[in-house]
């Protein structure tokens, strides 16, 4: 039958149905189960075979869904790829779970269309009235929360729980706070110096983002960066930090040509072609030579989408920007992969450096990375230097650069300027 796509009632019918049943003196004392279903795989089918085939797959799925439900259950199509199933007089969560199992199995059955055998996957979230919510909007919200939690845990389905919502609500509020902070430029950068072990002079700084939320107080960078990555704020955040670092770096570079400013780039921007354009533009705005900028990227960030990252890093490297592999030694990239990376610096992870005076194994790793880097014509930085002994040992190992609390902790820009004037390392460089 044609036009079947329209045949399932929509979201407003779902709301009306819920309102009516919830009004019926608490659904006659019974429970009401709401399952939200999200179909996955439809985008690929539409993209590769066209929307018409996608629509036919959907209408087959709709028919199968209706067939597998009991007569008292109701199915709705709430958006393009989302369905809702309402189970009146539910006996308990277990019964709804059985229904979900049935539905996920039928979604995986191949659908034959035009000689193609196509399969869908489904993710489900369950919420129950009156346990989880007392009105229709709220019940839908709870089922959506469960669905999102299933998605983020890579599970087929999840039941709503109060704990999830507190977590989700605090993340939501952090997210909106962070968005405001980025809008207002309320992100600060702290700078940690990096010294040249041969000349014993400061060679540059690594910038580290800092955010103090008006509501939540100081938020750790790994926390807010992950939130920014997941909520689409990472590009505006990167735009802000790159420009701030280049602006402040220029003040020092005016009197010290060989002063590199380092920026940590997160995994999410390495998959975004816009990032190399953004950085190129920032360099020209601030009149910074590309070789005065170092981008720190971790191996795992590059591995998220190796082809794409490689392409982006290559174009940045071609512009003359320095690329450093941060936390080197903790990732999984093979040496043959390393051979092809457009990088010019390795940064040994601090976990090896912190213990190198007590742990012979760590000392050997550090020495091996120094040699490896030099064999590939790469500069090498050690981070996590907390005492004189490890600084001396690294110099003996022929390591090029060092960074760590022994030299200086990350500090606000004003303190960095003072440090440059007062510390023996900083002083020598600007003298
Ligand atoms: O700054 P520490 O101060 O605690 O940094 C914690 C982690 O957050 C480190 O792995 C560091 O690389 C990362 N980090 C700090 N600032 C930035 C930033 O501006 N961008 C990205 N992507 N990561 C950052
Ligand atoms: O992942 P990344 O290398 O960007 O992490 C930078 C983090 O390392 C910052 O949080 C910085 O404060 C921290 N750090 C820098 N030097 C030292 C050090 O000597 N000891 C310790 N424990 N942490 C350090
Ligand atoms: Mn770093």
XYZ file of C-alpha atoms and ligand atoms in Angstrom:
480
model
C 0.000 0.000 0.000
C 1.429 3.391 -0.980
C 1.659 6.287 1.429
C 2.157 3.969 4.362
C 4.871 6.240 5.666
C 2.210 8.646 6.824
C 0.095 5.967 8.359
C 1.551 5.982 11.858
C 0.330 8.734 14.172
C 2.817 11.493 15.009
C 4.249 13.141 18.116
C 1.226 15.342 18.802
C -0.994 12.229 18.770
C 1.430 10.628 21.213
C 1.168 13.615 23.563
C -2.614 13.626 23.323
C -2.759 9.900 23.997
C -0.445 10.221 26.992
C -2.371 13.160 28.423
C -5.619 11.310 28.119
C -4.329 8.126 29.760
C -2.517 9.935 32.535
C -5.747 11.805 33.235
C -7.661 8.559 33.673
C -7.196 8.461 37.433
C -3.635 7.270 37.072
C -4.232 4.888 34.153
C -6.575 2.926 36.418
C -3.740 2.337 38.808
C -1.694 0.554 36.137
C 1.681 1.492 34.726
C 2.233 3.126 31.377
C 5.390 2.268 29.456
C 6.894 4.589 26.871
C 9.584 3.193 24.570
C 11.434 5.546 22.266
C 13.191 3.925 19.322
C 15.908 5.420 17.182
C 16.663 3.678 13.911
C 20.275 3.586 12.860
C 21.587 2.832 9.383
C 18.955 4.802 7.544
C 21.319 7.680 6.717
C 23.655 5.288 4.928
C 20.813 3.698 3.005
C 19.455 7.115 1.950
C 22.938 8.281 1.018
C 23.929 5.236 -0.970
C 20.675 4.084 -2.502
C 18.470 7.161 -2.389
C 15.609 8.389 -0.231
C 13.006 6.376 -2.064
C 14.626 3.125 -1.003
C 15.099 4.570 2.476
C 11.359 5.308 2.640
C 10.510 1.768 1.597
C 12.743 0.328 4.275
C 11.042 2.590 6.805
C 7.580 1.588 5.745
C 8.498 -2.105 5.970
C 9.847 -1.455 9.438
C 6.643 0.393 10.412
C 4.523 -2.550 9.262
C 6.644 -5.069 11.095
C 6.547 -2.960 14.219
C 2.765 -2.751 14.201
C 2.519 -6.502 13.536
C 4.683 -7.452 16.478
C 2.856 -5.315 19.028
C -0.137 -6.453 21.055
C -3.485 -4.941 20.040
C -3.540 -2.621 23.041
C -0.046 -1.227 22.307
C 0.325 1.809 20.082
C 3.095 2.849 17.694
C 3.915 6.428 16.676
C 6.439 7.930 14.345
C 7.732 10.994 16.157
C 10.445 12.216 13.774
C 12.171 10.968 10.614
C 13.960 8.081 12.226
C 12.374 7.957 15.672
C 9.419 5.898 16.787
C 7.546 5.654 20.053
C 5.660 2.680 21.434
C 3.127 3.168 24.164
C 2.319 0.189 26.363
C -0.799 0.751 28.469
C -1.416 -1.386 31.545
C 2.215 -2.378 31.718
C 2.922 -5.018 34.356
C 6.524 -4.033 34.948
C 9.822 -3.018 33.402
C 10.555 -6.648 32.502
C 7.557 -6.781 30.206
C 8.693 -3.655 28.367
C 12.167 -5.105 28.055
C 10.705 -8.141 26.319
C 8.895 -5.871 23.887
C 12.141 -4.007 23.198
C 13.956 -7.288 22.539
C 11.285 -8.285 20.038
C 11.496 -4.930 18.295
C 15.285 -4.870 18.065
C 15.264 -8.379 16.609
C 12.745 -7.518 13.950
C 14.673 -4.373 13.040
C 17.706 -6.512 12.323
C 15.835 -8.828 9.953
C 16.912 -7.984 6.426
C 14.499 -5.966 4.313
C 14.548 -6.864 0.620
C 14.189 -3.799 -1.595
C 15.012 -3.750 -5.330
C 17.324 -6.704 -4.955
C 19.151 -5.165 -1.984
C 19.083 -6.897 1.350
C 19.108 -4.112 3.910
C 19.293 -4.139 7.696
C 18.569 -1.543 10.326
C 19.629 -1.290 13.918
C 17.609 0.154 16.681
C 18.466 1.813 19.988
C 15.740 2.109 22.618
C 15.025 4.064 25.792
C 12.286 3.227 28.274
C 10.472 5.373 30.824
C 7.511 4.346 32.971
C 4.581 6.365 34.321
C 4.078 7.141 37.175
C 7.490 5.902 38.415
C 9.590 8.279 36.345
C 7.320 11.155 35.426
C 3.875 12.512 36.123
C 3.150 14.352 32.910
C 3.471 13.574 29.225
C 6.273 16.002 28.282
C 8.340 14.825 31.206
C 7.770 11.145 30.389
C 8.991 11.723 26.835
C 11.986 13.601 28.198
C 12.813 10.666 30.509
C 12.570 8.157 27.660
C 14.804 10.406 25.553
C 17.342 10.612 28.368
C 17.355 6.811 28.560
C 17.770 6.590 24.790
C 20.730 8.988 24.872
C 22.314 7.059 27.657
C 21.947 3.810 25.690
C 23.556 5.516 22.711
C 26.476 6.893 24.695
C 27.096 3.512 26.352
C 26.763 1.719 22.985
C 23.951 -0.410 24.393
C 20.811 -1.489 22.571
C 18.528 -0.085 25.227
C 18.456 1.616 28.591
C 15.810 2.213 31.226
C 15.520 5.727 32.608
C 17.117 6.252 35.986
C 17.222 9.256 38.271
C 21.024 9.121 38.430
C 21.320 9.623 34.685
C 19.231 12.694 34.828
C 21.214 14.404 37.540
C 24.337 13.731 35.518
C 22.714 14.865 32.326
C 21.319 17.992 33.945
C 24.690 18.992 35.355
C 26.335 18.379 31.999
C 23.592 20.418 30.343
C 24.139 23.270 32.724
C 27.932 23.096 32.293
C 27.376 23.121 28.571
C 25.306 26.272 28.588
C 27.725 27.948 31.024
C 30.620 27.022 28.763
C 28.839 28.382 25.725
C 28.366 31.720 27.503
C 31.988 31.744 28.647
C 33.224 31.176 25.098
C 30.887 33.897 23.800
C 32.233 36.360 26.358
C 35.847 35.269 25.947
C 35.974 34.143 29.583
C 38.510 31.396 28.921
C 41.995 32.094 30.191
C 45.296 30.617 29.129
C 48.048 29.618 31.500
C 51.533 29.177 30.144
C 54.179 26.653 31.041
C 57.725 27.427 29.825
C 59.793 24.975 27.865
C 63.584 25.306 28.006
C 66.292 24.410 25.542
C 68.588 21.962 27.327
C 71.623 22.931 25.245
C 71.470 26.682 25.779
C 69.546 26.434 29.074
C 67.288 29.211 27.814
C 63.537 29.400 27.510
C 62.514 28.258 24.032
C 58.789 28.746 24.256
C 55.649 27.981 26.222
C 52.764 25.538 26.172
C 49.379 27.191 26.597
C 46.832 25.445 28.791
C 43.208 26.488 28.852
C 41.625 27.473 32.165
C 37.961 28.103 32.879
C 36.329 29.203 36.107
C 32.574 28.877 35.764
C 30.531 31.462 37.673
C 28.221 28.665 38.790
C 30.483 25.635 39.208
C 33.846 27.187 40.059
C 37.050 25.997 38.368
C 36.417 23.237 35.826
C 39.298 20.994 34.752
C 40.363 21.410 31.123
C 39.946 17.738 30.239
C 36.348 17.989 31.520
C 35.315 21.136 29.683
C 37.168 20.158 26.542
C 35.249 16.913 26.387
C 32.001 18.821 26.884
C 33.022 21.234 24.138
C 33.826 18.327 21.828
C 30.474 16.695 22.388
C 28.352 19.813 22.133
C 29.827 21.387 19.015
C 31.620 24.122 20.963
C 35.115 22.887 20.246
C 35.691 24.961 17.129
C 34.691 28.278 18.747
C 36.778 27.310 21.793
C 39.774 26.516 19.592
C 39.304 29.785 17.719
C 39.394 31.610 21.041
C 42.465 29.845 22.464
C 44.475 29.992 19.231
C 43.901 33.723 18.889
C 44.585 34.424 22.550
C 47.789 32.375 22.531
C 49.035 34.064 19.363
C 48.126 37.528 20.639
C 49.902 37.047 23.957
C 52.761 35.113 22.358
C 53.446 38.003 20.009
C 54.317 40.277 22.926
C 57.205 38.000 23.789
C 58.091 37.147 20.208
C 58.579 40.874 19.476
C 61.826 40.696 21.461
C 62.569 37.002 21.130
C 62.294 35.554 17.643
C 62.834 31.954 18.696
C 59.937 31.743 21.066
C 57.407 29.067 20.163
C 53.860 29.068 21.488
C 52.315 25.635 21.904
C 48.629 24.845 21.683
C 46.961 21.521 22.453
C 44.580 20.483 19.703
C 41.746 18.170 20.602
C 40.721 15.102 18.639
C 37.499 16.665 17.415
C 39.193 19.518 15.564
C 41.599 17.147 13.861
C 38.639 15.818 11.913
C 37.475 19.243 10.881
C 38.982 20.655 7.692
C 38.096 24.153 8.860
C 40.807 24.018 11.482
C 43.778 24.571 9.169
C 42.070 27.581 7.640
C 41.271 28.909 11.112
C 44.897 28.607 12.184
C 46.211 30.126 8.966
C 43.929 33.113 9.416
C 44.939 33.554 13.073
C 48.640 33.503 12.098
C 48.130 36.253 9.576
C 45.953 38.359 11.895
C 48.645 38.349 14.581
C 51.580 38.503 12.195
C 53.085 35.372 13.700
C 55.574 33.311 11.711
C 54.223 29.753 11.348
C 57.396 28.276 12.860
C 56.653 30.135 16.091
C 53.555 28.027 16.588
C 53.597 24.418 17.776
C 50.464 22.315 17.691
C 50.402 19.468 20.196
C 48.292 16.496 19.193
C 48.071 13.120 20.875
C 48.403 9.834 19.056
C 44.904 8.832 20.097
C 43.495 12.077 18.692
C 45.109 11.262 15.367
C 43.872 7.688 15.423
C 40.213 8.736 15.672
C 40.226 9.398 11.925
C 43.791 8.769 10.699
C 43.248 9.689 7.043
C 41.495 12.936 7.798
C 43.953 13.950 10.560
C 46.873 13.162 8.304
C 45.457 15.389 5.599
C 44.859 18.274 8.035
C 48.247 17.947 9.718
C 49.997 17.747 6.363
C 48.444 21.003 5.215
C 49.406 22.689 8.490
C 52.939 21.344 8.333
C 53.186 22.511 4.722
C 52.371 26.028 5.922
C 55.361 25.776 8.254
C 53.582 25.191 11.567
C 55.345 22.821 14.005
C 53.507 19.630 14.911
C 54.364 17.790 18.103
C 53.088 14.400 19.247
C 51.978 14.946 22.828
C 52.014 12.230 25.520
C 54.250 10.153 23.261
C 54.596 6.555 24.430
C 51.069 6.179 25.774
C 49.335 5.647 22.437
C 49.261 2.771 20.049
C 50.607 4.197 16.850
C 53.047 1.884 15.168
C 56.458 3.010 14.093
C 55.523 2.533 10.461
C 52.671 4.955 11.011
C 55.020 7.405 12.722
C 57.298 7.300 9.697
C 54.592 8.900 7.576
C 53.384 11.519 10.028
C 54.054 15.153 9.123
C 55.478 15.940 12.572
C 58.721 17.501 13.702
C 58.660 16.944 17.456
C 57.950 14.186 19.966
C 56.907 15.011 23.492
C 57.701 12.161 25.886
C 54.816 11.527 28.230
C 55.393 12.752 31.767
C 54.564 9.357 33.260
C 57.964 8.054 32.085
C 59.876 11.177 33.064
C 58.376 11.518 36.553
C 59.867 8.174 37.668
C 62.968 7.988 35.551
C 65.338 8.533 38.481
C 63.844 5.585 40.411
C 62.763 3.292 37.643
C 65.398 1.999 35.314
C 62.756 0.825 32.852
C 61.302 4.327 32.581
C 64.784 5.800 32.125
C 65.379 3.342 29.283
C 62.099 4.304 27.644
C 62.994 7.990 27.859
C 66.433 7.382 26.364
C 64.958 5.210 23.602
C 62.424 7.864 22.648
C 65.157 10.506 22.529
C 67.172 8.303 20.165
C 64.125 7.336 18.134
C 63.208 10.998 17.666
C 66.722 11.904 16.562
C 66.867 8.994 14.138
C 63.764 10.407 12.507
C 65.194 13.955 12.591
C 62.602 15.037 15.113
C 63.138 17.326 18.072
C 62.291 15.795 21.434
C 60.749 17.369 24.523
C 60.515 15.807 27.961
C 57.684 16.960 30.207
C 57.221 16.287 33.918
C 60.654 17.396 35.140
C 60.217 17.866 38.863
C 63.830 17.993 40.057
C 67.358 18.985 39.130
C 68.509 15.364 38.789
C 66.090 14.466 36.026
C 66.872 17.738 34.242
C 70.600 16.886 34.247
C 69.982 13.311 33.227
C 67.862 14.440 30.273
C 70.597 16.818 29.155
C 73.027 13.904 29.288
C 70.655 11.819 27.223
C 70.810 14.531 24.578
C 67.153 15.468 24.948
C 66.474 18.822 23.270
C 63.832 20.506 25.406
C 62.453 20.185 28.926
C 59.271 21.239 30.656
C 58.081 20.601 34.200
C 57.264 21.921 37.654
C 60.997 22.136 38.494
C 61.385 24.771 35.797
C 57.991 26.407 36.230
C 54.351 25.522 36.746
C 51.715 26.720 34.296
C 50.955 30.370 35.176
C 48.844 33.311 34.023
C 50.287 35.506 31.274
C 51.217 38.382 33.620
C 53.198 35.955 35.790
C 54.898 34.537 32.719
C 56.122 38.020 31.787
C 57.540 38.433 35.312
C 59.039 34.949 35.197
C 60.732 35.765 31.901
C 62.391 38.747 33.581
C 63.310 37.089 36.881
C 64.111 33.454 36.330
C 67.600 32.496 35.253
C 66.180 30.628 32.259
C 63.856 33.380 31.137
C 66.333 36.145 31.857
C 69.103 34.723 29.756
C 66.816 34.414 26.751
C 65.594 37.985 26.768
C 68.928 39.499 27.804
O 46.343 21.735 32.114
P 46.390 20.487 32.726
O 46.471 21.533 33.295
O 45.631 19.952 33.814
O 45.764 19.815 31.438
C 44.975 18.673 31.481
C 44.770 18.166 30.070
O 43.999 19.107 29.322
C 46.090 17.971 29.315
O 46.013 16.733 28.630
C 46.107 19.116 28.350
O 46.755 18.760 27.143
C 44.636 19.381 28.106
N 44.462 20.772 27.717
C 44.790 21.882 28.408
N 44.486 22.987 27.685
C 43.981 22.577 26.508
C 43.475 23.234 25.334
O 43.491 24.461 25.207
N 43.001 22.443 24.336
C 43.010 21.081 24.416
N 42.517 20.392 23.402
N 43.467 20.433 25.487
C 43.954 21.152 26.529
O 48.664 16.202 28.108
P 49.600 17.362 28.300
O 51.010 16.980 28.130
O 49.239 18.541 27.451
O 49.427 17.794 29.804
C 49.887 18.986 30.330
C 49.646 18.838 31.806
O 50.834 18.365 32.451
C 49.296 20.140 32.468
O 48.193 19.862 33.267
C 50.472 20.445 33.349
O 50.068 21.119 34.524
C 51.017 19.054 33.672
N 52.430 19.093 34.040
C 53.396 19.822 33.454
N 54.594 19.632 34.072
C 54.391 18.766 35.077
C 55.230 18.200 36.086
O 56.428 18.451 36.190
N 54.653 17.339 36.930
C 53.337 17.013 36.856
N 52.861 16.168 37.742
N 52.510 17.546 35.939
C 53.023 18.414 35.050
Mn 50.399 19.188 25.881
